[in-house]
Coordinates of C-alpha atoms in Angstrom, one line a residue:
M570 CA 38.2 -75.0 -146.7
K571 CA 37.1 -72.9 -143.9
K572 CA 33.7 -72.3 -142.0
L573 CA 30.0 -70.6 -141.6
V574 CA 28.8 -67.5 -139.3
V575 CA 25.7 -67.9 -137.6
S576 CA 24.3 -64.3 -136.8
I577 CA 25.1 -62.9 -133.2
F578 CA 21.3 -63.3 -132.4
A579 CA 21.3 -67.0 -133.4
V580 CA 24.4 -67.7 -131.2
A581 CA 22.9 -65.8 -128.3
L582 CA 19.7 -67.9 -128.7
L583 CA 21.9 -71.2 -128.9
F584 CA 23.7 -70.6 -125.5
S585 CA 21.0 -68.6 -123.6
C586 CA 19.2 -71.3 -122.2
N587 CA 22.6 -72.2 -120.4
K588 CA 22.5 -69.2 -118.0
S589 CA 19.3 -69.9 -116.4
T590 CA 16.6 -72.3 -117.9
K591 CA 19.1 -74.7 -119.1
I592 CA 17.6 -77.4 -121.4
S593 CA 18.8 -80.7 -120.4
V594 CA 21.0 -82.7 -122.9
D595 CA 20.1 -85.6 -124.5
K596 CA 22.8 -88.1 -123.5
G597 CA 21.7 -90.7 -126.3
L598 CA 21.6 -88.0 -128.9
D599 CA 25.0 -86.4 -127.7
I600 CA 26.6 -89.9 -128.0
K601 CA 25.2 -90.6 -131.2
F602 CA 26.6 -87.2 -132.5
D603 CA 30.1 -88.0 -131.0
K604 CA 30.1 -91.3 -133.1
Y605 CA 28.9 -89.2 -136.2
K606 CA 31.8 -87.0 -135.6
D607 CA 34.2 -89.9 -135.8
G608 CA 32.6 -91.1 -139.1
F609 CA 32.7 -87.6 -140.4
V610 CA 36.4 -87.1 -139.7
T611 CA 37.4 -90.3 -141.2
S612 CA 35.4 -89.5 -144.6
L613 CA 36.9 -86.1 -144.7
W614 CA 40.5 -87.7 -144.7
K615 CA 39.5 -89.8 -147.6
I616 CA 38.6 -87.2 -149.6
S617 CA 41.5 -84.7 -148.2
P618 CA 44.4 -86.9 -147.5
E619 CA 46.9 -84.3 -147.8
W620 CA 45.1 -82.3 -145.2
A621 CA 45.0 -85.4 -143.1
S622 CA 48.8 -85.6 -143.1
N623 CA 49.5 -82.0 -142.5
L624 CA 47.5 -82.9 -139.0
G625 CA 49.5 -85.9 -138.3
Y626 CA 47.2 -88.5 -139.6
H627 CA 49.3 -90.4 -141.7
K628 CA 47.3 -93.5 -142.9
L629 CA 46.9 -91.9 -146.3
D630 CA 50.2 -90.4 -146.8
S631 CA 50.8 -92.4 -150.2
V632 CA 47.5 -91.0 -151.6
L633 CA 47.8 -87.8 -153.9
V634 CA 44.3 -86.6 -155.1
V635 CA 43.7 -85.4 -158.6
F636 CA 41.6 -82.5 -158.7
D637 CA 39.7 -83.4 -161.8
A638 CA 36.0 -82.6 -162.4
K639 CA 35.4 -86.1 -161.0
E640 CA 37.2 -85.1 -158.0
Y641 CA 35.1 -82.1 -157.4
K642 CA 31.9 -83.8 -157.9
K643 CA 32.9 -86.3 -155.4
Q644 CA 33.7 -83.4 -153.0
F645 CA 30.4 -81.5 -153.3
D646 CA 28.5 -84.8 -153.0
F647 CA 30.1 -85.6 -150.1
A648 CA 29.3 -82.0 -148.3
N649 CA 25.6 -82.4 -149.2
A650 CA 25.5 -85.9 -147.8
Q651 CA 27.0 -84.7 -144.7
L652 CA 24.6 -81.6 -144.3
D653 CA 21.8 -84.2 -144.7
S654 CA 23.3 -86.2 -142.1
L655 CA 23.2 -83.3 -139.6
K656 CA 19.5 -82.6 -140.0
Q657 CA 18.8 -85.6 -137.6
Y658 CA 20.3 -83.8 -134.7
D659 CA 18.4 -81.5 -132.6
I660 CA 20.7 -78.7 -131.7
E661 CA 19.2 -77.7 -128.6
S662 CA 19.5 -81.3 -127.2
L663 CA 23.3 -81.4 -127.6
S664 CA 25.9 -80.6 -125.0
D665 CA 27.6 -77.1 -125.5
N666 CA 30.9 -78.8 -126.9
N667 CA 28.7 -80.7 -129.5
K668 CA 26.8 -77.4 -130.3
T669 CA 30.1 -75.6 -131.2
D670 CA 31.2 -78.7 -133.2
F671 CA 28.1 -79.0 -135.0
Y672 CA 28.3 -75.4 -136.2
M673 CA 31.7 -75.9 -136.9
I674 CA 31.3 -78.9 -139.2
K675 CA 28.3 -77.3 -140.9
N676 CA 30.3 -74.2 -141.7
Q677 CA 33.0 -76.5 -143.2
L678 CA 30.7 -78.2 -145.4
E679 CA 29.0 -75.2 -146.6
S680 CA 32.3 -73.7 -147.1
M681 CA 33.2 -76.3 -149.4
I682 CA 30.3 -76.1 -151.5
F683 CA 30.8 -72.2 -151.6
N684 CA 34.5 -72.8 -152.8
I685 CA 33.2 -75.2 -155.4
K686 CA 30.4 -73.5 -156.8
E687 CA 31.0 -69.9 -156.2
L688 CA 34.5 -68.8 -155.5
K689 CA 35.9 -71.3 -158.0
S690 CA 39.6 -70.4 -157.2
S691 CA 40.6 -73.6 -158.6
E692 CA 40.1 -72.0 -162.1
W693 CA 41.9 -68.7 -161.4
N694 CA 44.6 -69.5 -158.9
P695 CA 47.4 -71.9 -160.3
A696 CA 49.4 -71.7 -157.1
E697 CA 46.6 -73.9 -155.8
Y698 CA 48.5 -76.6 -157.5
N699 CA 51.7 -77.5 -156.0
V700 CA 52.9 -81.0 -154.7
C701 CA 56.1 -80.0 -153.4
G702 CA 55.1 -79.3 -149.6
T703 CA 53.3 -82.3 -149.1
F704 CA 56.1 -84.5 -150.4
A705 CA 58.5 -82.3 -148.3
E706 CA 56.5 -82.9 -145.2
I707 CA 57.0 -86.7 -145.7
L708 CA 60.9 -86.3 -145.9
N709 CA 61.0 -84.0 -142.7
G710 CA 58.4 -86.2 -140.7
K711 CA 59.6 -88.0 -137.6
Y712 CA 57.0 -90.4 -137.5
D713 CA 57.5 -93.9 -138.7
T714 CA 60.7 -95.1 -140.1
P715 CA 62.4 -93.4 -142.9
E716 CA 61.9 -96.5 -145.2
I717 CA 58.1 -96.4 -144.5
R718 CA 57.6 -92.8 -145.5
L719 CA 59.9 -93.1 -148.4
R720 CA 57.7 -96.0 -149.5
A721 CA 54.7 -93.9 -149.2
F722 CA 56.6 -91.0 -150.8
N723 CA 57.1 -93.5 -154.0
L724 CA 53.4 -94.6 -154.2
K725 CA 52.4 -90.9 -154.0
M726 CA 54.4 -89.9 -156.8
N727 CA 52.6 -92.2 -159.4
N728 CA 49.6 -89.3 -159.6
I729 CA 52.0 -86.3 -159.9
P730 CA 51.9 -86.2 -163.9
A731 CA 48.2 -86.8 -163.7
Y732 CA 47.8 -84.2 -161.1
Y733 CA 49.2 -81.2 -163.2
E734 CA 47.6 -82.3 -166.3
A735 CA 44.2 -81.8 -164.2
A736 CA 45.5 -78.7 -163.0
K737 CA 46.0 -77.3 -166.8
K738 CA 42.6 -78.5 -167.5
N739 CA 40.9 -76.6 -164.5
I740 CA 42.7 -73.3 -165.1
K741 CA 40.6 -70.7 -166.7
N742 CA 41.5 -67.0 -166.9
P743 CA 44.1 -67.1 -163.9
T744 CA 45.2 -63.8 -162.4
K745 CA 48.6 -62.6 -163.3
E746 CA 50.0 -62.6 -159.5
H747 CA 48.8 -66.3 -158.6
T748 CA 50.2 -67.4 -162.0
D749 CA 53.4 -65.7 -161.1
L750 CA 53.7 -67.4 -157.6
A751 CA 52.8 -70.6 -159.1
I752 CA 55.5 -70.4 -161.4
A753 CA 58.0 -69.4 -158.5
Q754 CA 56.9 -71.9 -156.0
N755 CA 56.9 -74.9 -158.3
T756 CA 60.2 -74.1 -159.8
G757 CA 61.9 -73.7 -156.4
G758 CA 59.9 -76.6 -154.7
S759 CA 61.2 -78.9 -157.2
S760 CA 64.4 -79.3 -155.1
V761 CA 62.4 -81.5 -152.8
F762 CA 62.7 -84.2 -155.3
E763 CA 66.1 -83.2 -156.8
V764 CA 68.1 -82.7 -153.6
D765 CA 66.1 -83.8 -150.5
L766 CA 64.9 -86.9 -151.6
N767 CA 68.4 -88.0 -152.8
L768 CA 69.8 -86.9 -149.3
A769 CA 66.9 -89.0 -147.5
L770 CA 67.6 -91.9 -149.9
E771 CA 71.4 -92.0 -149.0
K772 CA 70.7 -92.5 -145.4
S773 CA 67.8 -94.8 -145.8
K774 CA 67.9 -98.9 -145.5
L775 CA 66.0 -99.5 -148.7
S776 CA 67.4 -101.6 -151.4
P777 CA 69.3 -100.4 -154.3
A778 CA 66.6 -101.6 -156.5
E779 CA 64.0 -99.3 -154.4
K780 CA 66.2 -96.5 -154.5
K781 CA 66.6 -96.8 -158.1
E782 CA 62.9 -97.0 -158.7
I783 CA 62.2 -93.9 -156.6
Q784 CA 64.9 -92.1 -158.3
E785 CA 63.6 -92.9 -161.5
K786 CA 60.2 -92.0 -160.6
A787 CA 61.4 -88.6 -159.2
K788 CA 62.6 -87.5 -162.7
I789 CA 59.2 -88.1 -164.2
S790 CA 57.9 -85.8 -161.0
V791 CA 60.4 -83.1 -161.7
K792 CA 59.5 -83.1 -165.3
A793 CA 55.7 -82.7 -164.6
I794 CA 56.4 -80.0 -162.1
K795 CA 58.8 -78.2 -164.4
D796 CA 56.5 -78.6 -167.4
Y797 CA 53.5 -77.1 -165.4
A798 CA 55.6 -73.9 -164.6
N799 CA 56.7 -73.5 -168.5
W800 CA 53.1 -74.1 -169.3
L801 CA 52.0 -71.3 -167.0
K802 CA 54.8 -69.3 -168.4
A803 CA 53.6 -69.9 -172.0
L804 CA 49.9 -69.6 -171.2
P805 CA 48.1 -67.1 -173.4
N806 CA 46.2 -64.7 -170.9
K807 CA 45.4 -61.4 -172.6
T808 CA 42.4 -60.6 -170.3
P809 CA 43.6 -62.2 -167.0
R810 CA 41.1 -62.3 -164.0
S811 CA 41.7 -59.2 -161.4
F812 CA 42.9 -60.7 -158.3
R813 CA 40.2 -58.5 -156.5
L814 CA 37.5 -60.7 -155.0
G815 CA 34.7 -58.2 -155.2
A816 CA 32.4 -57.1 -152.6
D817 CA 29.9 -59.8 -152.8
L818 CA 32.2 -63.0 -152.8
Y819 CA 34.5 -61.2 -150.2
A820 CA 31.6 -60.8 -147.7
K821 CA 30.8 -64.5 -148.1
K822 CA 34.0 -65.7 -147.8
F823 CA 34.7 -63.4 -144.7
N824 CA 31.7 -65.2 -143.1
F825 CA 33.0 -68.5 -143.7
D826 CA 36.7 -68.0 -143.0
I827 CA 36.4 -65.6 -139.9
Q828 CA 33.2 -66.8 -138.3
S829 CA 33.0 -63.6 -136.3
G830 CA 30.1 -61.9 -134.6
Y831 CA 31.1 -58.7 -136.9
T832 CA 30.5 -58.5 -140.5
A833 CA 33.0 -57.8 -142.8
D834 CA 32.0 -54.1 -143.1
E835 CA 31.6 -53.6 -139.3
I836 CA 35.2 -54.9 -138.7
Y837 CA 36.4 -52.6 -141.3
K838 CA 34.6 -49.6 -139.4
I839 CA 36.2 -50.6 -136.1
A840 CA 39.4 -50.8 -137.4
V841 CA 39.2 -47.3 -138.9
D842 CA 38.4 -46.1 -135.7
H843 CA 41.2 -47.7 -134.0
K844 CA 43.7 -46.6 -136.5
K845 CA 43.0 -43.0 -135.5
E846 CA 43.1 -44.0 -131.5
L847 CA 46.5 -45.5 -132.2
H848 CA 47.8 -42.3 -134.0
D849 CA 46.7 -40.3 -130.8
K850 CA 48.4 -42.5 -128.4
M851 CA 51.7 -42.6 -130.7
F852 CA 51.9 -38.8 -130.9
V853 CA 52.0 -38.5 -127.0
L854 CA 54.9 -41.2 -126.9
A855 CA 56.8 -39.7 -129.8
N856 CA 56.7 -36.1 -128.7
N857 CA 57.9 -37.2 -125.3
L858 CA 60.7 -39.1 -127.0
W859 CA 61.5 -36.1 -129.4
S860 CA 64.3 -34.5 -127.7
K861 CA 65.9 -37.9 -126.9
Y862 CA 66.4 -39.1 -130.4
K863 CA 66.2 -35.6 -132.4
G864 CA 67.5 -33.2 -129.9
N865 CA 66.9 -29.4 -130.5
T866 CA 65.5 -30.3 -134.2
P867 CA 62.2 -28.2 -134.7
K868 CA 59.2 -30.4 -134.4
P869 CA 57.1 -30.8 -137.4
A870 CA 53.4 -29.5 -137.5
D871 CA 52.2 -32.8 -138.8
K872 CA 51.7 -35.3 -136.2
L873 CA 52.2 -38.4 -138.3
E874 CA 55.5 -36.8 -139.6
L875 CA 56.5 -36.2 -135.8
I876 CA 56.0 -39.9 -135.2
K877 CA 57.5 -41.1 -138.5
Q878 CA 60.7 -39.2 -137.6
V879 CA 60.9 -40.6 -134.0
I880 CA 60.2 -44.1 -135.3
D881 CA 63.0 -43.7 -138.0
Q882 CA 65.3 -42.9 -135.4
I883 CA 64.8 -45.7 -133.2
S884 CA 64.5 -48.3 -136.1
L885 CA 68.2 -47.9 -136.8
K886 CA 68.8 -50.1 -133.9
H887 CA 68.4 -53.4 -135.6
T888 CA 70.4 -56.8 -136.4
T889 CA 72.3 -57.9 -139.6
P890 CA 71.0 -60.0 -142.1
E891 CA 73.5 -62.7 -141.1
N892 CA 72.3 -62.9 -137.5
F893 CA 68.5 -62.2 -138.1
Q894 CA 67.8 -66.1 -137.6
S895 CA 70.0 -66.4 -134.8
E896 CA 68.8 -63.5 -132.7
I897 CA 65.3 -65.0 -133.3
E898 CA 66.6 -68.3 -131.6
K899 CA 68.2 -66.5 -128.9
Q900 CA 64.9 -64.8 -127.6
I901 CA 62.9 -67.9 -127.7
P902 CA 64.2 -69.2 -124.0
E903 CA 64.0 -65.5 -122.9
L904 CA 60.3 -65.1 -123.5
T905 CA 59.5 -68.5 -122.0
A906 CA 61.3 -67.5 -118.9
Y907 CA 59.5 -64.3 -118.7
V908 CA 55.8 -65.9 -119.0
K909 CA 56.9 -68.7 -116.3
A910 CA 58.1 -65.9 -114.2
K911 CA 55.1 -63.6 -114.5
D912 CA 52.7 -67.0 -114.4
L913 CA 50.8 -65.9 -117.2
L914 CA 49.9 -69.4 -118.6
Y915 CA 51.5 -72.9 -118.6
I916 CA 53.9 -73.6 -121.5
D917 CA 54.6 -77.3 -122.0
P918 CA 58.3 -77.8 -122.2
S919 CA 58.0 -81.2 -123.8
K920 CA 56.8 -79.8 -127.3
P921 CA 59.7 -78.7 -129.2
L922 CA 59.9 -75.4 -131.3
V923 CA 62.6 -75.5 -134.4
V924 CA 63.9 -72.0 -135.9
R925 CA 64.5 -73.2 -139.3
K926 CA 65.0 -71.2 -142.8
E927 CA 61.9 -71.0 -144.6
P928 CA 61.6 -73.8 -147.1
A929 CA 61.7 -72.6 -150.8
Y930 CA 58.3 -74.2 -151.4
M931 CA 56.5 -71.7 -148.9
A932 CA 58.6 -68.6 -149.9
G933 CA 56.7 -65.7 -151.4
V934 CA 54.1 -64.9 -149.2
A935 CA 55.0 -63.9 -145.4
G936 CA 58.5 -63.3 -144.0
A937 CA 57.7 -65.5 -140.7
S938 CA 55.5 -68.2 -140.2
I939 CA 54.6 -71.3 -137.9
S940 CA 54.3 -74.9 -139.1
A941 CA 52.7 -76.9 -136.5
P942 CA 52.2 -80.3 -135.9
G943 CA 48.2 -81.4 -136.0
P944 CA 46.5 -83.4 -133.4
Y945 CA 47.5 -86.7 -134.4
D946 CA 51.2 -85.9 -134.3
K947 CA 51.3 -83.8 -130.9
N948 CA 54.8 -84.3 -130.2
A949 CA 56.2 -83.6 -133.7
N950 CA 58.4 -80.5 -133.9
T951 CA 56.7 -77.0 -134.2
Y952 CA 58.8 -75.0 -137.2
Y953 CA 59.3 -71.4 -136.9
N954 CA 59.8 -70.5 -140.6
V955 CA 62.2 -67.5 -141.1
G956 CA 62.4 -65.6 -144.3
S957 CA 65.9 -65.4 -145.6
M958 CA 67.5 -61.9 -147.1
S959 CA 69.8 -64.0 -149.4
G960 CA 70.0 -62.4 -152.7
W961 CA 68.6 -59.2 -151.6
T962 CA 70.1 -55.9 -152.2
A963 CA 71.8 -53.8 -149.4
E964 CA 69.1 -51.3 -149.6
N965 CA 66.1 -54.0 -149.3
S966 CA 67.9 -55.6 -146.5
E967 CA 68.4 -52.6 -144.5
S968 CA 64.6 -51.6 -145.3
Y969 CA 63.5 -54.8 -144.0
L970 CA 65.4 -54.9 -140.9
R971 CA 64.4 -51.4 -139.8
E972 CA 61.2 -52.8 -140.0
Y973 CA 62.3 -55.7 -137.8
N974 CA 64.2 -53.6 -135.6
D975 CA 65.3 -54.8 -132.1
Y976 CA 61.8 -53.7 -130.5
I977 CA 59.6 -55.2 -133.1
L978 CA 61.6 -58.3 -133.5
Q979 CA 60.7 -59.2 -129.9
I980 CA 57.1 -58.6 -130.7
L981 CA 57.1 -60.8 -133.7
N982 CA 58.7 -63.7 -131.7
I983 CA 55.8 -63.1 -128.9
H984 CA 53.4 -63.4 -132.1
E985 CA 54.7 -66.3 -133.9
A986 CA 56.1 -68.2 -130.8
I987 CA 55.8 -67.5 -127.2
P988 CA 53.1 -67.0 -126.0
G989 CA 51.7 -66.7 -129.5
H990 CA 51.1 -69.1 -132.1
Y991 CA 53.2 -72.1 -130.8
T992 CA 51.8 -72.0 -127.6
Q993 CA 48.2 -71.6 -128.5
L994 CA 48.6 -74.5 -131.2
V995 CA 50.0 -76.9 -128.5
Y996 CA 46.9 -76.1 -126.3
S997 CA 44.7 -76.8 -129.5
N998 CA 46.1 -80.2 -130.1
Q999 CA 45.2 -81.1 -126.3
S1000 CA 41.6 -80.1 -127.0
P1001 CA 39.2 -82.9 -126.1
S1002 CA 37.3 -82.0 -129.2
I1003 CA 39.2 -83.2 -132.6
I1004 CA 36.5 -81.2 -134.6
K1005 CA 38.2 -77.9 -132.8
S1006 CA 41.5 -78.8 -133.6
I1007 CA 41.1 -80.0 -137.1
L1008 CA 38.8 -77.2 -138.2
G1009 CA 40.6 -74.7 -136.5
N1010 CA 39.5 -70.9 -136.9
G1011 CA 42.2 -68.6 -138.2
A1012 CA 40.6 -65.6 -136.6
M1013 CA 41.0 -67.4 -133.3
V1014 CA 44.6 -68.5 -134.0
E1015 CA 45.9 -65.4 -135.4
G1016 CA 43.7 -63.2 -132.9
W1017 CA 45.4 -65.1 -130.1
A1018 CA 48.8 -64.4 -131.2
V1019 CA 48.1 -60.5 -131.7
Y1020 CA 46.3 -60.5 -128.1
A1021 CA 49.5 -62.1 -126.6
E1022 CA 51.6 -59.3 -127.8
K1023 CA 49.4 -56.4 -126.0
M1024 CA 49.1 -58.9 -122.9
M1025 CA 52.8 -59.5 -122.6
L1026 CA 53.4 -55.6 -122.6
E1027 CA 50.8 -55.0 -120.2
S1028 CA 52.4 -57.4 -118.0
G1029 CA 55.4 -55.3 -118.1
Y1030 CA 57.5 -56.8 -120.6
K1031 CA 60.6 -54.6 -121.6
N1032 CA 58.4 -51.5 -120.5
S1033 CA 59.6 -48.3 -121.8
D1034 CA 58.3 -45.5 -124.4
E1035 CA 60.2 -47.0 -127.0
M1036 CA 58.7 -50.5 -126.8
W1037 CA 54.9 -49.1 -126.4
L1038 CA 55.7 -46.9 -129.6
M1039 CA 56.8 -49.7 -131.4
Y1040 CA 54.0 -52.1 -130.2
Y1041 CA 51.3 -49.4 -131.4
K1042 CA 53.2 -49.3 -134.8
W1043 CA 53.1 -53.0 -135.0
N1044 CA 49.4 -53.1 -134.0
L1045 CA 48.8 -50.7 -136.7
R1046 CA 50.0 -53.3 -139.2
T1047 CA 47.3 -55.6 -137.6
T1048 CA 44.6 -53.0 -137.9
C1049 CA 45.7 -51.9 -141.2
N1050 CA 45.7 -55.1 -142.4
T1051 CA 42.0 -55.2 -142.2
I1052 CA 41.4 -51.9 -143.8
L1053 CA 43.9 -52.9 -146.7
D1054 CA 42.4 -56.2 -147.5
N1055 CA 38.7 -55.0 -147.5
G1056 CA 39.7 -51.7 -149.2
V1057 CA 41.6 -53.6 -152.1
H1058 CA 39.1 -56.4 -152.7
T1059 CA 35.8 -54.6 -152.3
K1060 CA 36.7 -50.8 -152.9
N1061 CA 39.2 -50.9 -155.5
M1062 CA 42.0 -49.3 -153.4
S1063 CA 45.0 -48.8 -155.8
K1064 CA 48.5 -49.9 -155.2
E1065 CA 49.3 -46.2 -154.8
D1066 CA 46.5 -45.7 -152.2
A1067 CA 47.5 -48.8 -150.4
L1068 CA 51.3 -48.2 -150.2
K1069 CA 50.5 -44.7 -148.8
L1070 CA 48.2 -46.2 -146.0
L1071 CA 51.0 -48.7 -145.1
T1072 CA 54.0 -46.4 -145.3
R1073 CA 52.4 -42.9 -144.0
E1074 CA 49.6 -44.0 -141.6
A1075 CA 51.1 -47.4 -140.4
F1076 CA 54.9 -46.1 -140.7
Q1077 CA 56.0 -49.4 -142.4
Q1078 CA 59.3 -49.2 -144.3
Q1079 CA 58.9 -49.4 -148.1
A1080 CA 59.9 -53.1 -148.4
E1081 CA 57.3 -54.2 -145.8
A1082 CA 54.5 -52.1 -147.4
E1083 CA 55.6 -53.9 -150.9
G1084 CA 55.4 -57.3 -149.3
K1085 CA 51.9 -56.6 -147.8
W1086 CA 50.9 -55.2 -151.3
K1087 CA 51.9 -58.5 -152.9
R1088 CA 50.3 -60.7 -150.0
V1089 CA 47.1 -58.7 -150.5
T1090 CA 47.0 -59.5 -154.3
L1091 CA 47.5 -63.3 -153.5
S1092 CA 45.1 -63.6 -150.7
Q1093 CA 41.8 -62.8 -149.6
V1094 CA 40.2 -62.2 -146.2
Q1095 CA 43.0 -64.0 -144.1
L1096 CA 44.6 -60.3 -143.3
C1097 CA 41.3 -59.7 -141.6
S1098 CA 41.8 -62.6 -139.3
Y1099 CA 44.3 -60.7 -136.9
F1100 CA 42.3 -57.8 -136.1
T1101 CA 38.8 -59.5 -136.0
G1102 CA 40.1 -62.3 -133.3
Y1103 CA 42.3 -59.8 -131.4
T1104 CA 39.4 -57.5 -131.1
E1105 CA 36.9 -60.3 -130.0
I1106 CA 39.5 -61.7 -127.3
Y1107 CA 40.3 -58.5 -126.0
N1108 CA 36.7 -57.6 -125.3
L1109 CA 36.0 -61.2 -124.0
R1110 CA 38.8 -60.7 -121.3
E1111 CA 37.5 -57.3 -120.4
E1112 CA 33.9 -58.2 -120.0
L1113 CA 35.0 -61.0 -117.7
K1114 CA 37.3 -58.7 -115.6
K1115 CA 34.3 -56.3 -115.1
E1116 CA 32.3 -59.1 -114.3
Q1117 CA 34.5 -61.1 -111.8
G1118 CA 36.4 -58.4 -110.3
K1119 CA 38.8 -59.1 -107.8
N1120 CA 38.2 -62.9 -108.3
F1121 CA 39.5 -62.5 -112.1
N1122 CA 42.6 -64.6 -112.6
L1123 CA 44.6 -63.9 -115.7
K1124 CA 46.3 -67.1 -115.8
K1125 CA 43.1 -69.0 -115.4
F1126 CA 41.4 -67.0 -118.2
H1127 CA 44.2 -67.7 -120.5
E1128 CA 44.4 -71.5 -119.8
K1129 CA 40.5 -71.7 -119.8
F1130 CA 40.2 -69.9 -123.1
L1131 CA 42.8 -72.2 -124.7
S1132 CA 41.3 -75.2 -123.8
F1133 CA 38.5 -74.8 -126.1
G1134 CA 41.0 -75.5 -129.0
S1135 CA 41.0 -73.3 -132.0
A1136 CA 37.3 -72.9 -132.1
P1137 CA 35.8 -69.4 -133.2
V1138 CA 36.1 -66.8 -130.6
K1139 CA 32.2 -66.1 -130.4
Y1140 CA 31.8 -69.8 -129.4
I1141 CA 34.3 -69.7 -126.7
K1142 CA 32.9 -66.5 -125.6
E1143 CA 29.4 -68.2 -125.0
L1144 CA 30.8 -71.4 -123.6
M1145 CA 32.9 -69.3 -121.1
L1146 CA 30.0 -67.0 -120.2
S1147 CA 27.7 -69.9 -119.6
E1148 CA 29.9 -71.5 -116.7
K1149 CA 29.0 -68.9 -114.4

């Protein structure tokens, strides 16, 4: 459930009045819109209680929505009713803050309708049905007492059998890839009810009768979860839907999800050009490092091969599978100290960041990720989820660790933690606009993390030819994410061509490339968010540097940019430019 893109012209028109002939804000209408937003959010949580819980709004934790035909009609009617409500507000009479909130709400509602009526992923993506994560978050939460949370857990379990029965009725012609993911995640995630729940009950002060009731209900829940996985395994599906979205749906989903000033095709072309620029820069560095790593070995005539051979040598320097998580933990305070020393932006020391092994119910898509608390639960832990190599072959582990070698592991930590996702999401929770926090734009969130990587190196972090070469390799990943995603979903790119792009042109290890192929078969558009958001943020910074000259202050830019919450970059740009 994401958002709408207004054309560049419309956005420019929206804010052009701020620069010279500023139209006065109708304060009464603005106050009325603020009240509307409060009502909108309350209504949104009633139809999306799981989303609310993820953001720290726990009044509806005991509710599990059953996604049957009646529920989808309810969501469709809600979206249309709210769109009608928006018509009473004259956009030009709203404050800048409320103009952006208006468009973000409108985008959210139109995206809901698109998902229900056109995308219809509820029919072909069985992995959308998985209760394990939301129940695990209740157990892991630090809000309320364990007893209150366990009672909510108990009530929420009532609907689990109906939830999975509705899922079975919804699914029509699913993709093979999403079916396999659903089986793996539901099977693995059932441990929440078999192991995690019992541990929580042992520590709780619930009566023996309550504990017994919860445990009996958990058995019924586990049966429903495993029955769903087994049903999927046995499902006759001779002509499964392709995981490829197709150009038309892809373009629409890009507009809703990314909310960029660029179209999907435009950012694809920019990414292709950027790939060539990175290759040129990498060749200069690799050529300079050749003798250091390759001695008197003759240089290959193929520039990409020369780059690859130098990267392969540098990549031999890495940690071990056993120490992978502890190495990440060790680097977090080092990055924090560096950001403070360079005065790049303020980092709130009171917001905890916990590095943990990736939970089983999250496994299968990305090797590292951040789970951040929402605006209602600002002081809760942010989790840095680290994928485990347990059970991997020695060959696969070595390939993975070469990909995340000593240089790139640091860039990964910049991206995921400091000053990347963790830092940005803490700022987002402080935004005065709840809309900008709860309807957070993925391209802004991912774009900031990618921007942070380059910004840190520009500031002098671990400056060396090796670090810059590895940074460019890492940035190629972001760039090729866009090329891959668009190519696979709209241009019928084959797995062979995709792996060639990733291994030969992006210099990725085979294990990493195979993992990215899996990811692109399971997601659509999201892989574009990194490069699109990064491009827009970096261009905005450079534009402001040019305009402000010696008055430009990097820390002020960062803190001002982040103060707008997780709004689309194009809106933040207009707000920042309008303040001149």
